[in-house]
Amino acid sequence: MRKAIIKMCNVLSNVVLVVVVAICIALIVPRFANFEIFTVLSGSMEPTYHVGSVVYINKNVKADAIKVKDPIAFHLENGEIATHRVVKVDKENQQFVTKGDANNAEDIKPIPFKQLIGKAVFTIPLIGYISANIRTTKGIIACTICVIIVILLYALPAILDEKEDDEDASAK
């Protein structure tokens, strides 16, 4: 029975560790390659980008390289950030006309080139929920609990092995 528990603890701790490392890599490593990561907060770009996904934005792309149908991230006048698809590039006035994939009409105001953050290149579903919640008090508590569980899962096999050795020694 103990051997089964030990094996289960080892498997679970390894799975949890791999998942945590994969999420950390997905959220941290791209920043070193000049990518910005944003969590999708609205359904305006569905089905391309679902709410709760993260979108990776290549900040190295300049405004003159953006073409019609490219999804771009940009600063809105109110300071928020949006990701919509380009439906027209007005090089003369240096602005983009954009539209959310799920929206029926183009966005009301064109986006000046200077408000461009970059071009959206790929997305990972659901990770945005983790990214958004990890900074909250509940998120910090959940992360702390996860760390404690992983430590316990790694320590439990050693504790059970030690008890088994003690029982074997006292039986002799």
XYZ file of N, CA and C in Angstrom:
516
model
N 0.825 -1.199 0.000
C 0.000 0.000 0.000
C 0.867 1.260 0.000
N 1.907 1.235 0.835
C 2.792 2.404 0.906
C 3.495 2.643 -0.418
N 3.884 1.555 -1.064
C 4.578 1.706 -2.350
C 3.658 2.354 -3.384
N 2.385 2.004 -3.349
C 1.424 2.614 -4.279
C 1.261 4.101 -3.980
N 1.204 4.448 -2.698
C 1.092 5.861 -2.304
C 2.341 6.622 -2.717
N 3.500 6.018 -2.496
C 4.765 6.656 -2.878
C 4.798 6.896 -4.385
N 4.416 5.881 -5.145
C 4.417 6.019 -6.612
C 3.440 7.109 -7.051
N 2.250 7.118 -6.445
C 1.250 8.128 -6.785
C 1.761 9.537 -6.453
N 2.397 9.693 -5.299
C 2.955 10.998 -4.908
C 4.025 11.448 -5.899
N 4.881 10.524 -6.295
C 5.934 10.863 -7.263
C 5.342 11.302 -8.598
N 4.359 10.563 -9.073
C 3.730 10.909 -10.354
C 3.022 12.259 -10.254
N 2.221 12.445 -9.203
C 1.495 13.706 -9.033
C 2.434 14.899 -8.907
N 3.482 14.745 -8.115
C 4.409 15.870 -7.934
C 5.111 16.208 -9.242
N 5.453 15.200 -10.022
C 6.097 15.463 -11.316
C 5.137 16.133 -12.298
N 3.891 15.685 -12.313
C 2.895 16.299 -13.201
C 2.676 17.761 -12.816
N 2.487 18.020 -11.530
C 2.285 19.399 -11.063
C 3.497 20.254 -11.405
N 4.683 19.724 -11.192
C 5.902 20.477 -11.488
C 6.006 20.804 -12.978
N 5.718 19.838 -13.832
C 5.777 20.066 -15.285
C 4.759 21.128 -15.701
N 3.543 21.057 -15.162
C 2.510 22.042 -15.500
C 2.934 23.441 -15.056
N 3.443 23.556 -13.840
C 3.878 24.861 -13.324
C 5.022 25.420 -14.162
N 5.998 24.591 -14.484
C 7.134 25.046 -15.305
C 6.653 25.462 -16.695
N 5.751 24.693 -17.285
C 5.232 25.030 -18.623
C 4.503 26.370 -18.609
N 3.698 26.605 -17.590
C 2.977 27.878 -17.491
C 3.955 29.027 -17.291
N 4.950 28.823 -16.434
C 5.958 29.872 -16.218
C 6.713 30.183 -17.509
N 7.086 29.154 -18.239
C 7.783 29.363 -19.520
C 6.884 30.136 -20.481
N 5.615 29.750 -20.551
C 4.679 30.409 -21.472
C 4.462 31.875 -21.128
N 4.547 32.221 -19.845
C 4.280 33.594 -19.431
C 5.524 34.458 -19.290
N 6.694 33.860 -19.130
C 7.900 34.648 -18.848
C 8.870 34.694 -20.019
N 9.201 33.561 -20.604
C 10.239 33.491 -21.641
C 9.974 34.412 -22.834
N 8.738 34.488 -23.367
C 8.524 35.357 -24.536
C 8.884 36.822 -24.303
N 8.814 37.284 -23.083
C 9.154 38.683 -22.788
C 10.618 38.985 -23.115
N 11.472 37.982 -23.023
C 12.888 38.177 -23.346
C 13.109 38.283 -24.854
N 12.130 37.863 -25.650
C 12.218 37.945 -27.111
C 11.427 39.146 -27.634
N 11.180 40.120 -26.764
C 10.474 41.360 -27.100
C 9.016 41.116 -27.498
N 8.400 40.155 -26.831
C 6.970 39.924 -27.002
C 6.257 40.494 -25.788
N 5.077 40.996 -26.003
C 4.217 41.444 -24.918
C 3.087 40.431 -24.830
N 2.637 40.154 -23.622
C 1.583 39.165 -23.424
C 0.380 39.863 -22.801
N -0.777 39.681 -23.425
C -2.000 40.283 -22.916
C -3.061 39.212 -22.722
N -3.858 39.381 -21.681
C -4.981 38.489 -21.437
C -6.201 39.028 -22.177
N -6.906 38.155 -22.868
C -8.115 38.545 -23.597
C -9.247 38.722 -22.582
N -9.801 39.935 -22.533
C -10.818 40.261 -21.542
C -12.236 40.335 -22.109
N -12.356 40.442 -23.432
C -13.694 40.531 -24.032
C -13.792 39.557 -25.205
N -15.004 39.360 -25.666
C -15.234 38.422 -26.760
C -15.200 39.055 -28.141
N -14.674 40.261 -28.262
C -14.716 40.963 -29.550
C -13.894 40.291 -30.645
N -12.944 39.446 -30.270
C -12.113 38.776 -31.279
C -12.402 37.277 -31.385
N -13.498 36.836 -30.779
C -13.843 35.418 -30.909
C -14.332 35.140 -32.319
N -14.100 34.006 -32.883
C -13.521 32.808 -32.283
C -11.997 32.742 -32.364
N -11.341 33.769 -32.876
C -9.881 33.730 -33.001
C -9.209 33.731 -31.636
N -9.602 34.670 -30.779
C -9.029 34.788 -29.435
C -10.173 34.734 -28.428
N -10.185 33.687 -27.625
C -11.250 33.494 -26.645
C -10.932 34.228 -25.348
N -11.992 34.633 -24.647
C -11.829 35.263 -23.342
C -11.044 34.312 -22.443
N -10.058 34.854 -21.733
C -9.230 34.042 -20.846
C -7.971 33.507 -21.493
N -7.834 33.705 -22.790
C -6.603 33.294 -23.483
C -5.543 34.374 -23.284
N -4.308 34.016 -23.570
C -3.271 35.044 -23.657
C -2.885 35.174 -25.121
N -2.627 36.410 -25.522
C -2.215 36.703 -26.888
C -0.790 37.222 -26.823
N 0.063 36.677 -27.673
C 1.463 37.081 -27.738
C 1.618 38.105 -28.852
N 2.134 39.268 -28.488
C 2.268 40.389 -29.414
C 3.742 40.610 -29.716
N 4.094 40.568 -30.995
C 5.466 40.838 -31.423
C 5.646 42.349 -31.503
N 6.418 42.897 -30.561
C 6.616 44.348 -30.512
C 7.641 44.835 -31.529
N 8.329 43.917 -32.197
C 9.335 44.300 -33.198
C 8.717 44.708 -34.532
N 7.431 44.460 -34.713
C 6.764 44.773 -35.980
C 6.430 46.265 -36.018
N 6.867 46.923 -37.063
C 6.618 48.360 -37.240
C 5.299 48.579 -37.982
N 4.756 49.763 -37.845
C 3.461 50.096 -38.444
C 3.447 49.896 -39.956
N 4.541 50.220 -40.637
C 4.542 50.095 -42.100
C 4.568 48.642 -42.576
N 4.799 47.697 -41.669
C 4.793 46.273 -42.030
C 3.420 45.628 -41.811
N 2.512 46.353 -41.181
C 1.175 45.821 -40.904
C 0.325 45.868 -42.173
N -0.385 44.753 -42.411
C -1.231 44.643 -43.605
C -2.686 44.397 -43.194
N -3.577 44.579 -44.145
C -4.985 44.257 -43.922
C -5.083 42.783 -43.524
N -5.946 42.491 -42.577
C -6.211 41.171 -41.989
C -5.253 40.812 -40.854
N -4.217 41.625 -40.608
C -3.318 41.360 -39.477
C -4.025 41.723 -38.170
N -3.944 40.857 -37.156
C -4.442 41.244 -35.836
C -3.359 42.067 -35.128
N -3.741 43.209 -34.577
C -2.763 44.071 -33.910
C -3.243 44.431 -32.508
N -2.294 44.737 -31.648
C -2.603 45.267 -30.321
C -2.240 46.741 -30.339
N -3.070 47.543 -29.683
C -2.850 48.986 -29.700
C -3.409 49.619 -28.430
N -2.892 50.807 -28.131
C -3.375 51.585 -26.991
C -4.622 52.352 -27.411
N -5.648 52.296 -26.587
C -6.829 53.123 -26.802
C -6.599 54.472 -26.124
N -7.415 55.453 -26.450
C -7.256 56.783 -25.864
C -7.448 56.779 -24.353
N -8.253 55.853 -23.836
C -8.504 55.790 -22.393
C -7.417 55.025 -21.636
N -6.360 54.616 -22.350
C -5.249 53.915 -21.711
C -5.353 52.400 -21.760
N -6.521 51.888 -22.110
C -6.680 50.441 -22.209
C -5.984 49.928 -23.468
N -5.843 48.613 -23.525
C -5.209 47.972 -24.678
C -6.237 47.073 -25.346
N -6.262 47.103 -26.671
C -7.191 46.262 -27.433
C -6.419 45.496 -28.493
N -6.973 44.373 -28.880
C -6.441 43.599 -30.004
C -7.588 43.406 -30.987
N -7.446 43.993 -32.167
C -8.443 43.857 -33.231
C -7.734 43.630 -34.548
N -8.512 43.280 -35.557
C -7.960 42.992 -36.873
C -7.991 44.249 -37.743
N -6.935 44.445 -38.517
C -6.843 45.593 -39.422
C -7.724 45.328 -40.641
N -8.605 46.279 -40.951
C -9.437 46.161 -42.150
C -9.020 47.183 -43.215
N -8.224 48.174 -42.795
C -7.729 49.167 -43.749
C -6.480 49.825 -43.166
N -5.482 50.028 -44.021
C -4.274 50.758 -43.624
C -4.281 52.074 -44.397
N -4.347 53.176 -43.663
C -4.345 54.509 -44.270
C -2.959 55.109 -44.061
N -2.058 54.839 -45.012
C -0.673 55.303 -44.874
C -0.571 56.823 -44.955
N -1.439 57.435 -45.729
C -1.408 58.888 -45.878
C -1.658 59.591 -44.539
N -2.661 59.126 -43.798
C -2.981 59.717 -42.493
C -2.332 58.962 -41.335
N -1.547 57.956 -41.665
C -0.843 57.121 -40.687
C -1.778 56.582 -39.603
N -2.763 55.803 -40.065
C -3.692 55.200 -39.118
C -4.263 53.890 -39.668
N -4.725 53.068 -38.737
C -5.362 51.798 -39.075
C -6.853 51.908 -38.805
N -7.640 51.256 -39.641
C -9.051 51.041 -39.335
C -9.125 49.581 -38.894
N -9.731 49.350 -37.727
C -9.750 48.005 -37.153
C -11.180 47.551 -36.880
N -11.292 46.252 -36.617
C -12.594 45.660 -36.310
C -12.361 44.372 -35.533
N -13.143 44.157 -34.499
C -13.108 42.881 -33.802
C -13.760 41.814 -34.663
N -13.218 40.610 -34.665
C -13.764 39.527 -35.497
C -15.239 39.254 -35.195
N -15.646 39.417 -33.944
C -17.025 39.135 -33.553
C -17.942 40.347 -33.722
N -17.376 41.487 -34.052
C -18.175 42.708 -34.187
C -18.743 42.830 -35.601
N -19.890 43.470 -35.704
C -20.538 43.655 -37.003
C -19.984 44.847 -37.771
N -19.448 45.813 -37.059
C -18.987 47.044 -37.711
C -17.536 47.338 -37.341
N -16.930 48.183 -38.159
C -15.564 48.640 -37.873
C -15.569 49.470 -36.593
N -14.398 49.555 -35.951
C -14.267 50.406 -34.775
C -14.525 51.853 -35.183
N -15.096 52.624 -34.282
C -15.512 53.996 -34.589
C -14.330 54.889 -34.951
N -13.276 54.819 -34.150
C -12.126 55.697 -34.394
C -10.966 54.920 -35.001
N -10.331 55.493 -36.014
C -9.108 54.877 -36.539
C -8.002 54.933 -35.482
N -7.052 54.023 -35.606
C -5.944 53.929 -34.652
C -4.695 54.533 -35.284
N -4.172 55.618 -34.697
C -2.928 56.193 -35.225
C -1.775 55.189 -35.115
N -0.883 55.218 -36.091
C 0.277 54.320 -36.090
C 1.021 54.370 -34.757
N 1.112 55.549 -34.150
C 1.901 55.702 -32.916
C 1.295 54.940 -31.735
N 0.032 54.512 -31.840
C -0.608 53.761 -30.765
C -0.430 52.247 -30.917
N 0.240 51.834 -31.989
C 0.489 50.411 -32.231
C 1.452 49.855 -31.185
N 1.098 48.717 -30.619
C 2.011 47.989 -29.727
C 2.747 46.941 -30.542
N 2.015 46.216 -31.377
C 2.632 45.193 -32.209
C 1.589 44.301 -32.851
N 2.082 43.260 -33.480
C 1.226 42.317 -34.201
C 1.019 41.056 -33.362
N -0.232 40.615 -33.272
C -0.542 39.373 -32.560
C -0.062 38.197 -33.403
N 0.717 37.301 -32.784
C 1.278 36.192 -33.550
C 0.744 34.822 -33.128
N 0.396 34.654 -31.867
C -0.239 33.400 -31.461
C -0.915 33.570 -30.112
N -1.685 32.569 -29.749
C -2.460 32.619 -28.511
C -2.409 31.263 -27.815
N -2.561 31.294 -26.502
C -2.695 30.058 -25.724
C -3.976 30.191 -24.899
N -4.918 29.270 -25.087
C -6.190 29.363 -24.364
C -6.029 29.174 -22.858
N -6.877 29.834 -22.112
C -7.084 29.666 -20.669
C -5.957 30.173 -19.770
N -4.749 30.290 -20.257
C -3.643 30.714 -19.392
C -3.868 32.131 -18.874
N -4.627 32.913 -19.598
C -4.910 34.280 -19.167
C -5.613 34.334 -17.826
N -6.453 33.341 -17.544
C -7.113 33.302 -16.241
C -6.076 33.175 -15.127
N -5.083 32.348 -15.351
C -4.016 32.180 -14.360
C -3.228 33.469 -14.236
N -2.823 34.026 -15.371
C -2.040 35.255 -15.388
C -2.774 36.396 -14.691
N -4.068 36.525 -14.942
C -4.851 37.613 -14.356
C -5.085 37.408 -12.862
N -5.265 36.166 -12.435
C -5.614 35.905 -11.039
C -4.425 35.725 -10.115
N -3.261 35.464 -10.667
C -2.096 35.186 -9.832
C -1.652 36.422 -9.039
N -2.046 37.597 -9.493
C -1.644 38.842 -8.830
C -2.605 39.257 -7.721
N -3.711 38.538 -7.580
C -4.691 38.874 -6.551
C -4.321 38.168 -5.245
N -4.953 38.583 -4.158
C -4.706 37.938 -2.863
C -5.060 36.457 -2.930
N -6.202 36.150 -3.526
C -6.607 34.743 -3.663
C -5.607 33.972 -4.520
N -5.085 34.613 -5.556
C -4.098 33.972 -6.421
C -2.807 33.667 -5.688
N -2.362 34.608 -4.871
C -1.135 34.403 -4.087
C -1.341 33.268 -3.090
N -2.505 33.240 -2.456
C -2.810 32.156 -1.510
C -2.845 30.817 -2.244
N -3.486 30.779 -3.409
C -3.563 29.536 -4.190
C -2.173 29.064 -4.608
N -1.311 29.991 -5.020
C 0.064 29.628 -5.405
C 0.832 29.080 -4.211
N 0.660 29.715 -3.070
C 1.334 29.251 -1.854
C 0.872 27.840 -1.501
N -0.426 27.598 -1.582
C -0.963 26.262 -1.299
C -0.408 25.242 -2.293
N -0.329 25.620 -3.569
C 0.232 24.709 -4.583
C 1.682 24.360 -4.271
N 2.461 25.356 -3.872
C 3.866 25.113 -3.525
C 3.949 24.154 -2.341
N 3.124 24.373 -1.334
C 3.122 23.495 -0.157
C 2.734 22.072 -0.557
N 1.733 21.937 -1.407
C 1.306 20.605 -1.861
C 2.430 19.902 -2.614
N 3.112 20.634 -3.503
C 4.227 20.029 -4.251
C 5.326 19.584 -3.294
N 5.652 20.418 -2.320
C 6.681 20.053 -1.335
C 6.255 18.802 -0.571
N 4.997 18.763 -0.153
C 4.500 17.587 0.573
C 4.516 16.337 -0.305
N 4.145 16.494 -1.572
C 4.157 15.346 -2.477
C 5.575 14.814 -2.682
N 6.554 15.717 -2.692
C 7.944 15.277 -2.809
C 8.452 14.677 -1.495
N 8.012 15.219 -0.357
C 8.510 14.772 0.944
C 7.835 13.488 1.425
N 6.577 13.299 1.090
C 5.814 12.159 1.597
C 6.457 10.804 1.299
N 6.944 10.555 0.087
C 7.589 9.260 -0.154
C 8.788 9.008 0.770
N 9.572 10.034 1.016
C 10.728 9.869 1.907
C 10.270 9.573 3.332
N 9.218 10.247 3.765
C 8.686 10.017 5.113
C 8.142 8.595 5.229
N 7.393 8.153 4.227
C 6.836 6.797 4.260
C 7.934 5.739 4.194
N 8.975 5.977 3.382
C 10.111 5.050 3.318
C 10.799 4.956 4.670
N 10.952 6.100 5.332
C 11.610 6.141 6.639
C 10.800 5.346 7.663
N 9.471 5.516 7.656
C 8.613 4.774 8.580
C 8.689 3.277 8.310
N 8.731 2.914 7.027
C 8.816 1.504 6.654
C 10.128 0.906 7.156
N 11.230 1.666 7.016
C 12.529 1.204 7.505
C 12.503 1.038 9.018
N 11.869 1.996 9.734
C 11.767 1.914 11.192
C 10.954 0.690 11.612
N 9.853 0.424 10.906
C 9.019 -0.731 11.227
C 9.760 -2.031 10.943
N 10.523 -2.059 9.841
C 11.308 -3.246 9.514
C 12.369 -3.490 10.582
N 13.004 -2.429 11.058
C 14.057 -2.553 12.066
C 13.481 -3.017 13.401
N 12.307 -2.516 13.787
C 11.717 -2.905 15.067
C 11.120 -4.312 15.006
N 10.802 -4.798 13.824
C 10.265 -6.149 13.671
C 11.364 -7.193 13.818
N 12.603 -6.794 13.607
C 13.716 -7.750 13.684
C 14.109 -7.927 15.073
